[in-house]
Amino acid sequence: MKGVVKHIVLAKFKEGVTKAEIEKLIKDYADLRNHIKQVKSFEWGTDVSIENLNQGFTHIFETTFATLEDRSAYVAHPDHVKFGTQLFPTLEKVIGIDFVPSPEP
Amino acid sequence: MKGVVKHIVLAKFKEGVTKAEIEKLIKDYADLRNHIKQVKSFEWGTDVSIENLNQGFTHIFETTFATLEDRSAYVAHPDHVKFGTQLFPTLEKVIGIDFVPSPEP
């Protein structure tokens, strides 16, 4: 079963942040699933869009949770908070948005 | 199997666009899967985030495809292009971004 809450983060790194630094951050981001039991799944990728609507964002991260309560526990978890203090200074811009996906209009 | 290409659209509607207009647009968006065979799945939802990072975006749409070629066929499909001409004038801002999700850093 897929997660019923999706947590999407779009990121654009600051100029000067190195490829190695970005790779380390992605590794640490993925590693949160090993420390925060509420994480159902974690996926990420770089932009491959062709519509010129990415607004400069280059990285996409999608974490899923079973419930909104699990999402909230993740947000408040010390390891997530600590990771945020590592990630945020490297970002030129960021969007974080959550939704409960429905196939029905 | 989940789609191997995810196409995410974040939207913020202009002030003055009515709830009924938004509902019709979401219905038409979802209906694309019935006209464009490359669509594997379509899901949407409204923002329920708690981190104050949504940058004003309120609606999330996620369409999946089996391949990048299927994604490109969708983008170019006349029904998608036509829907875009309906949707875009109603938006204050929009992001469209695609990625090939990987669980590994």
PDB file of C-alpha atoms in Angstrom:
ATOM      1  CA  MET A   1       0.000   0.000   0.000  1.00  0.00           C
ATOM      2  CA  LYS A   2       1.232   3.434  -0.855  1.00  0.00           C
ATOM      3  CA  GLY A   3       1.547   6.120   1.780  1.00  0.00           C
ATOM      4  CA  VAL A   4      -1.560   8.135   2.331  1.00  0.00           C
ATOM      5  CA  VAL A   5       0.307  11.355   3.066  1.00  0.00           C
ATOM      6  CA  LYS A   6       2.905  12.630   0.617  1.00  0.00           C
ATOM      7  CA  HIS A   7       5.486  15.180   1.712  1.00  0.00           C
ATOM      8  CA  ILE A   8       7.179  16.844  -1.254  1.00  0.00           C
ATOM      9  CA  VAL A   9      10.240  19.048  -1.028  1.00  0.00           C
ATOM     10  CA  LEU A  10      11.564  20.988  -4.010  1.00  0.00           C
ATOM     11  CA  ALA A  11      15.037  22.416  -3.678  1.00  0.00           C
ATOM     12  CA  LYS A  12      17.422  24.670  -5.511  1.00  0.00           C
ATOM     13  CA  PHE A  13      20.919  24.704  -4.067  1.00  0.00           C
ATOM     14  CA  LYS A  14      22.950  27.870  -3.741  1.00  0.00           C
ATOM     15  CA  GLU A  15      25.703  28.485  -6.222  1.00  0.00           C
ATOM     16  CA  GLY A  16      28.938  27.253  -4.713  1.00  0.00           C
ATOM     17  CA  VAL A  17      27.435  24.236  -3.010  1.00  0.00           C
ATOM     18  CA  THR A  18      29.523  21.403  -4.413  1.00  0.00           C
ATOM     19  CA  LYS A  19      28.351  18.172  -5.971  1.00  0.00           C
ATOM     20  CA  ALA A  20      29.949  16.282  -3.078  1.00  0.00           C
ATOM     21  CA  GLU A  21      28.074  18.417  -0.539  1.00  0.00           C
ATOM     22  CA  ILE A  22      24.796  17.808  -2.370  1.00  0.00           C
ATOM     23  CA  GLU A  23      25.445  14.061  -2.506  1.00  0.00           C
ATOM     24  CA  LYS A  24      26.140  14.019   1.223  1.00  0.00           C
ATOM     25  CA  LEU A  25      22.916  15.919   1.937  1.00  0.00           C
ATOM     26  CA  ILE A  26      20.891  13.510  -0.185  1.00  0.00           C
ATOM     27  CA  LYS A  27      22.490  10.586   1.626  1.00  0.00           C
ATOM     28  CA  ASP A  28      21.624  12.130   4.979  1.00  0.00           C
ATOM     29  CA  TYR A  29      18.090  12.923   3.779  1.00  0.00           C
ATOM     30  CA  ALA A  30      17.562   9.306   2.716  1.00  0.00           C
ATOM     31  CA  ASP A  31      19.061   8.089   5.966  1.00  0.00           C
ATOM     32  CA  LEU A  32      16.257   9.705   7.976  1.00  0.00           C
ATOM     33  CA  ARG A  33      14.104   6.654   7.163  1.00  0.00           C
ATOM     34  CA  ASN A  34      16.523   4.577   9.253  1.00  0.00           C
ATOM     35  CA  HIS A  35      16.049   6.821  12.270  1.00  0.00           C
ATOM     36  CA  ILE A  36      12.429   7.929  12.075  1.00  0.00           C
ATOM     37  CA  LYS A  37      10.101   4.968  12.123  1.00  0.00           C
ATOM     38  CA  GLN A  38       7.142   6.927  10.758  1.00  0.00           C
ATOM     39  CA  VAL A  39       8.741   7.177   7.302  1.00  0.00           C
ATOM     40  CA  LYS A  40       7.023   4.709   4.969  1.00  0.00           C
ATOM     41  CA  SER A  41       9.074   5.506   1.887  1.00  0.00           C
ATOM     42  CA  PHE A  42      11.575   8.000   0.536  1.00  0.00           C
ATOM     43  CA  GLU A  43      12.308   8.764  -3.089  1.00  0.00           C
ATOM     44  CA  TRP A  44      14.153  11.538  -4.812  1.00  0.00           C
ATOM     45  CA  GLY A  45      15.338  12.634  -8.231  1.00  0.00           C
ATOM     46  CA  THR A  46      16.572  15.539 -10.266  1.00  0.00           C
ATOM     47  CA  ASP A  47      14.408  17.542 -12.610  1.00  0.00           C
ATOM     48  CA  VAL A  48      13.895  16.036 -16.059  1.00  0.00           C
ATOM     49  CA  SER A  49      10.936  18.198 -17.086  1.00  0.00           C
ATOM     50  CA  ILE A  50      10.531  19.625 -20.591  1.00  0.00           C
ATOM     51  CA  GLU A  51       7.886  22.306 -20.070  1.00  0.00           C
ATOM     52  CA  ASN A  52      10.110  25.091 -18.721  1.00  0.00           C
ATOM     53  CA  LEU A  53       7.974  25.332 -15.582  1.00  0.00           C
ATOM     54  CA  ASN A  54      10.477  24.177 -12.968  1.00  0.00           C
ATOM     55  CA  GLN A  55      11.076  27.748 -11.735  1.00  0.00           C
ATOM     56  CA  GLY A  56      14.713  26.901 -11.174  1.00  0.00           C
ATOM     57  CA  PHE A  57      14.114  23.964  -8.814  1.00  0.00           C
ATOM     58  CA  THR A  58      16.476  21.083  -9.521  1.00  0.00           C
ATOM     59  CA  HIS A  59      15.852  18.416  -6.859  1.00  0.00           C
ATOM     60  CA  ILE A  60      12.654  16.683  -5.787  1.00  0.00           C
ATOM     61  CA  PHE A  61      12.227  14.652  -2.590  1.00  0.00           C
ATOM     62  CA  GLU A  62       9.084  12.690  -1.768  1.00  0.00           C
ATOM     63  CA  THR A  63       8.554  11.114   1.625  1.00  0.00           C
ATOM     64  CA  THR A  64       5.381   9.217   2.465  1.00  0.00           C
ATOM     65  CA  PHE A  65       3.621   8.548   5.744  1.00  0.00           C
ATOM     66  CA  ALA A  66       0.647   6.444   6.761  1.00  0.00           C
ATOM     67  CA  THR A  67      -1.115   9.277   8.569  1.00  0.00           C
ATOM     68  CA  LEU A  68      -0.964  13.019   9.183  1.00  0.00           C
ATOM     69  CA  GLU A  69       0.052  12.236  12.756  1.00  0.00           C
ATOM     70  CA  ASP A  70       3.050  10.259  11.482  1.00  0.00           C
ATOM     71  CA  ARG A  71       3.957  13.175   9.203  1.00  0.00           C
ATOM     72  CA  SER A  72       3.795  15.534  12.170  1.00  0.00           C
ATOM     73  CA  ALA A  73       5.943  13.214  14.292  1.00  0.00           C
ATOM     74  CA  TYR A  74       8.521  13.191  11.467  1.00  0.00           C
ATOM     75  CA  VAL A  75       8.539  16.982  11.196  1.00  0.00           C
ATOM     76  CA  ALA A  76       9.091  17.304  14.950  1.00  0.00           C
ATOM     77  CA  HIS A  77      11.644  14.482  15.229  1.00  0.00           C
ATOM     78  CA  PRO A  78      15.060  15.707  16.439  1.00  0.00           C
ATOM     79  CA  ASP A  79      16.873  13.961  13.585  1.00  0.00           C
ATOM     80  CA  HIS A  80      14.658  15.730  11.046  1.00  0.00           C
ATOM     81  CA  VAL A  81      15.111  19.064  12.762  1.00  0.00           C
ATOM     82  CA  LYS A  82      18.870  18.543  12.861  1.00  0.00           C
ATOM     83  CA  PHE A  83      18.944  17.608   9.183  1.00  0.00           C
ATOM     84  CA  GLY A  84      17.007  20.774   8.381  1.00  0.00           C
ATOM     85  CA  THR A  85      19.692  22.881  10.016  1.00  0.00           C
ATOM     86  CA  GLN A  86      22.241  21.195   7.706  1.00  0.00           C
ATOM     87  CA  LEU A  87      20.130  21.443   4.548  1.00  0.00           C
ATOM     88  CA  PHE A  88      18.612  24.910   4.775  1.00  0.00           C
ATOM     89  CA  PRO A  89      21.784  27.007   4.683  1.00  0.00           C
ATOM     90  CA  THR A  90      22.690  25.316   1.374  1.00  0.00           C
ATOM     91  CA  LEU A  91      19.418  26.228  -0.360  1.00  0.00           C
ATOM     92  CA  GLU A  92      18.675  29.206  -2.541  1.00  0.00           C
ATOM     93  CA  LYS A  93      15.002  28.325  -2.422  1.00  0.00           C
ATOM     94  CA  VAL A  94      12.792  25.560  -1.156  1.00  0.00           C
ATOM     95  CA  ILE A  95       9.177  24.475  -1.175  1.00  0.00           C
ATOM     96  CA  GLY A  96       7.721  21.957   1.242  1.00  0.00           C
ATOM     97  CA  ILE A  97       4.158  20.841   0.632  1.00  0.00           C
ATOM     98  CA  ASP A  98       2.087  17.879   1.803  1.00  0.00           C
ATOM     99  CA  PHE A  99      -1.064  16.299   0.468  1.00  0.00           C
ATOM    100  CA  VAL A 100      -3.348  13.346   0.944  1.00  0.00           C
ATOM    101  CA  PRO A 101      -3.447  11.971  -2.589  1.00  0.00           C
ATOM    102  CA  SER A 102      -6.758  11.108  -4.149  1.00  0.00           C
ATOM    103  CA  PRO A 103      -7.349   9.708  -7.623  1.00  0.00           C
ATOM    104  CA  GLU A 104     -10.830  11.204  -7.673  1.00  0.00           C
ATOM    105  CA  PRO A 105     -11.582  14.805  -8.594  1.00  0.00           C
TER     106      PRO A 105
ATOM    107  CA  MET B   1       4.382  -1.279 -10.303  1.00  0.00           C
ATOM    108  CA  LYS B   2       4.636   2.413  -9.642  1.00  0.00           C
ATOM    109  CA  GLY B   3       5.325   4.839 -12.440  1.00  0.00           C
ATOM    110  CA  VAL B   4       8.959   5.405 -13.146  1.00  0.00           C
ATOM    111  CA  VAL B   5       8.470   9.057 -14.106  1.00  0.00           C
ATOM    112  CA  LYS B   6       6.610  11.392 -11.783  1.00  0.00           C
ATOM    113  CA  HIS B   7       5.225  14.673 -13.097  1.00  0.00           C
ATOM    114  CA  ILE B   8       4.356  17.078 -10.293  1.00  0.00           C
ATOM    115  CA  VAL B   9       2.409  20.292 -10.707  1.00  0.00           C
ATOM    116  CA  LEU B  10       2.002  22.801  -7.889  1.00  0.00           C
ATOM    117  CA  ALA B  11      -0.641  25.460  -8.371  1.00  0.00           C
ATOM    118  CA  LYS B  12      -1.921  28.591  -6.754  1.00  0.00           C
ATOM    119  CA  PHE B  13      -5.121  29.892  -8.254  1.00  0.00           C
ATOM    120  CA  LYS B  14      -5.750  33.569  -8.828  1.00  0.00           C
ATOM    121  CA  GLU B  15      -8.007  35.393  -6.438  1.00  0.00           C
ATOM    122  CA  GLY B  16     -11.487  35.444  -7.894  1.00  0.00           C
ATOM    123  CA  VAL B  17     -11.320  31.954  -9.357  1.00  0.00           C
ATOM    124  CA  THR B  18     -14.325  30.286  -7.794  1.00  0.00           C
ATOM    125  CA  LYS B  19     -14.502  26.964  -5.988  1.00  0.00           C
ATOM    126  CA  ALA B  20     -16.757  25.655  -8.758  1.00  0.00           C
ATOM    127  CA  GLU B  21     -14.242  26.694 -11.408  1.00  0.00           C
ATOM    128  CA  ILE B  22     -11.436  24.979  -9.506  1.00  0.00           C
ATOM    129  CA  GLU B  23     -13.493  21.810  -9.106  1.00  0.00           C
ATOM    130  CA  LYS B  24     -14.214  21.766 -12.841  1.00  0.00           C
ATOM    131  CA  LEU B  25     -10.519  22.202 -13.635  1.00  0.00           C
ATOM    132  CA  ILE B  26      -9.559  19.341 -11.314  1.00  0.00           C
ATOM    133  CA  LYS B  27     -12.217  17.160 -12.927  1.00  0.00           C
ATOM    134  CA  ASP B  28     -10.872  17.996 -16.378  1.00  0.00           C
ATOM    135  CA  TYR B  29      -7.295  17.405 -15.191  1.00  0.00           C
ATOM    136  CA  ALA B  30      -8.198  13.965 -13.856  1.00  0.00           C
ATOM    137  CA  ASP B  31     -10.114  13.205 -17.059  1.00  0.00           C
ATOM    138  CA  LEU B  32      -6.932  13.441 -19.120  1.00  0.00           C
ATOM    139  CA  ARG B  33      -6.141   9.850 -18.053  1.00  0.00           C
ATOM    140  CA  ASN B  34      -9.198   8.761 -20.023  1.00  0.00           C
ATOM    141  CA  HIS B  35      -7.935  10.412 -23.193  1.00  0.00           C
ATOM    142  CA  ILE B  36      -4.167  10.019 -23.015  1.00  0.00           C
ATOM    143  CA  LYS B  37      -3.188   6.379 -22.830  1.00  0.00           C
ATOM    144  CA  GLN B  38       0.342   7.105 -21.563  1.00  0.00           C
ATOM    145  CA  VAL B  39      -0.994   8.220 -18.150  1.00  0.00           C
ATOM    146  CA  LYS B  40      -0.356   5.448 -15.622  1.00  0.00           C
ATOM    147  CA  SER B  41      -1.889   7.213 -12.637  1.00  0.00           C
ATOM    148  CA  PHE B  42      -3.175  10.576 -11.506  1.00  0.00           C
ATOM    149  CA  GLU B  43      -3.511  11.838  -7.959  1.00  0.00           C
ATOM    150  CA  TRP B  44      -4.095  15.220  -6.459  1.00  0.00           C
ATOM    151  CA  GLY B  45      -4.704  16.935  -3.147  1.00  0.00           C
ATOM    152  CA  THR B  46      -4.645  20.230  -1.341  1.00  0.00           C
ATOM    153  CA  ASP B  47      -1.834  21.383   0.883  1.00  0.00           C
ATOM    154  CA  VAL B  48      -1.913  20.062   4.441  1.00  0.00           C
ATOM    155  CA  SER B  49       1.668  20.953   5.355  1.00  0.00           C
ATOM    156  CA  ILE B  50       2.656  22.350   8.742  1.00  0.00           C
ATOM    157  CA  GLU B  51       6.139  23.718   8.091  1.00  0.00           C
ATOM    158  CA  ASN B  52       5.172  27.042   6.510  1.00  0.00           C
ATOM    159  CA  LEU B  53       7.189  26.212   3.400  1.00  0.00           C
ATOM    160  CA  ASN B  54       4.393  25.951   0.828  1.00  0.00           C
ATOM    161  CA  GLN B  55       5.242  29.359  -0.675  1.00  0.00           C
ATOM    162  CA  GLY B  56       1.540  29.977  -1.233  1.00  0.00           C
ATOM    163  CA  PHE B  57       0.906  26.892  -3.349  1.00  0.00           C
ATOM    164  CA  THR B  58      -2.387  25.211  -2.491  1.00  0.00           C
ATOM    165  CA  HIS B  59      -2.898  22.338  -4.944  1.00  0.00           C
ATOM    166  CA  ILE B  60      -0.665  19.404  -5.842  1.00  0.00           C
ATOM    167  CA  PHE B  61      -1.121  17.149  -8.869  1.00  0.00           C
ATOM    168  CA  GLU B  62       0.976  14.063  -9.499  1.00  0.00           C
ATOM    169  CA  THR B  63       0.804  12.150 -12.768  1.00  0.00           C
ATOM    170  CA  THR B  64       2.960   9.105 -13.424  1.00  0.00           C
ATOM    171  CA  PHE B  65       4.264   7.580 -16.624  1.00  0.00           C
ATOM    172  CA  ALA B  66       6.153   4.397 -17.439  1.00  0.00           C
ATOM    173  CA  THR B  67       8.872   6.165 -19.426  1.00  0.00           C
ATOM    174  CA  LEU B  68      10.198   9.596 -20.290  1.00  0.00           C
ATOM    175  CA  GLU B  69       8.904   9.045 -23.821  1.00  0.00           C
ATOM    176  CA  ASP B  70       5.376   8.496 -22.458  1.00  0.00           C
ATOM    177  CA  ARG B  71       5.745  11.690 -20.408  1.00  0.00           C
ATOM    178  CA  SER B  72       6.762  13.584 -23.536  1.00  0.00           C
ATOM    179  CA  ALA B  73       3.839  12.152 -25.508  1.00  0.00           C
ATOM    180  CA  TYR B  74       1.501  13.345 -22.729  1.00  0.00           C
ATOM    181  CA  VAL B  75       2.983  16.836 -22.728  1.00  0.00           C
ATOM    182  CA  ALA B  76       2.547  17.096 -26.493  1.00  0.00           C
ATOM    183  CA  HIS B  77      -0.914  15.491 -26.615  1.00  0.00           C
ATOM    184  CA  PRO B  78      -3.584  17.878 -27.973  1.00  0.00           C
ATOM    185  CA  ASP B  79      -5.908  17.193 -25.015  1.00  0.00           C
ATOM    186  CA  HIS B  80      -3.132  18.125 -22.571  1.00  0.00           C
ATOM    187  CA  VAL B  81      -2.256  21.241 -24.544  1.00  0.00           C
ATOM    188  CA  LYS B  82      -5.922  22.239 -24.652  1.00  0.00           C
ATOM    189  CA  PHE B  83      -6.315  21.670 -20.915  1.00  0.00           C
ATOM    190  CA  GLY B  84      -3.280  23.857 -20.326  1.00  0.00           C
ATOM    191  CA  THR B  85      -4.927  26.732 -22.134  1.00  0.00           C
ATOM    192  CA  GLN B  86      -7.885  26.362 -19.741  1.00  0.00           C
ATOM    193  CA  LEU B  87      -5.807  25.979 -16.587  1.00  0.00           C
ATOM    194  CA  PHE B  88      -3.065  28.542 -17.039  1.00  0.00           C
ATOM    195  CA  PRO B  89      -5.156  31.725 -17.143  1.00  0.00           C
ATOM    196  CA  THR B  90      -6.599  30.757 -13.736  1.00  0.00           C
ATOM    197  CA  LEU B  91      -3.211  30.434 -12.028  1.00  0.00           C
ATOM    198  CA  GLU B  92      -1.318  33.031 -10.055  1.00  0.00           C
ATOM    199  CA  LYS B  93       1.697  30.752 -10.052  1.00  0.00           C
ATOM    200  CA  VAL B  94       2.639  27.266 -11.088  1.00  0.00           C
ATOM    201  CA  ILE B  95       5.534  24.853 -10.937  1.00  0.00           C
ATOM    202  CA  GLY B  96       5.841  21.794 -13.134  1.00  0.00           C
ATOM    203  CA  ILE B  97       8.679  19.423 -12.402  1.00  0.00           C
ATOM    204  CA  ASP B  98       9.405  15.804 -13.329  1.00  0.00           C
ATOM    205  CA  PHE B  99      11.695  13.214 -11.843  1.00  0.00           C
ATOM    206  CA  VAL B 100      12.619   9.571 -12.068  1.00  0.00           C
ATOM    207  CA  PRO B 101      12.224   8.519  -8.455  1.00  0.00           C
ATOM    208  CA  SER B 102      14.958   6.538  -6.785  1.00  0.00           C
ATOM    209  CA  PRO B 103      14.990   5.279  -3.203  1.00  0.00           C
ATOM    210  CA  GLU B 104      18.790   5.284  -3.200  1.00  0.00           C
ATOM    211  CA  PRO B 105      20.911   8.345  -2.549  1.00  0.00           C
TER     212      PRO B 105
END
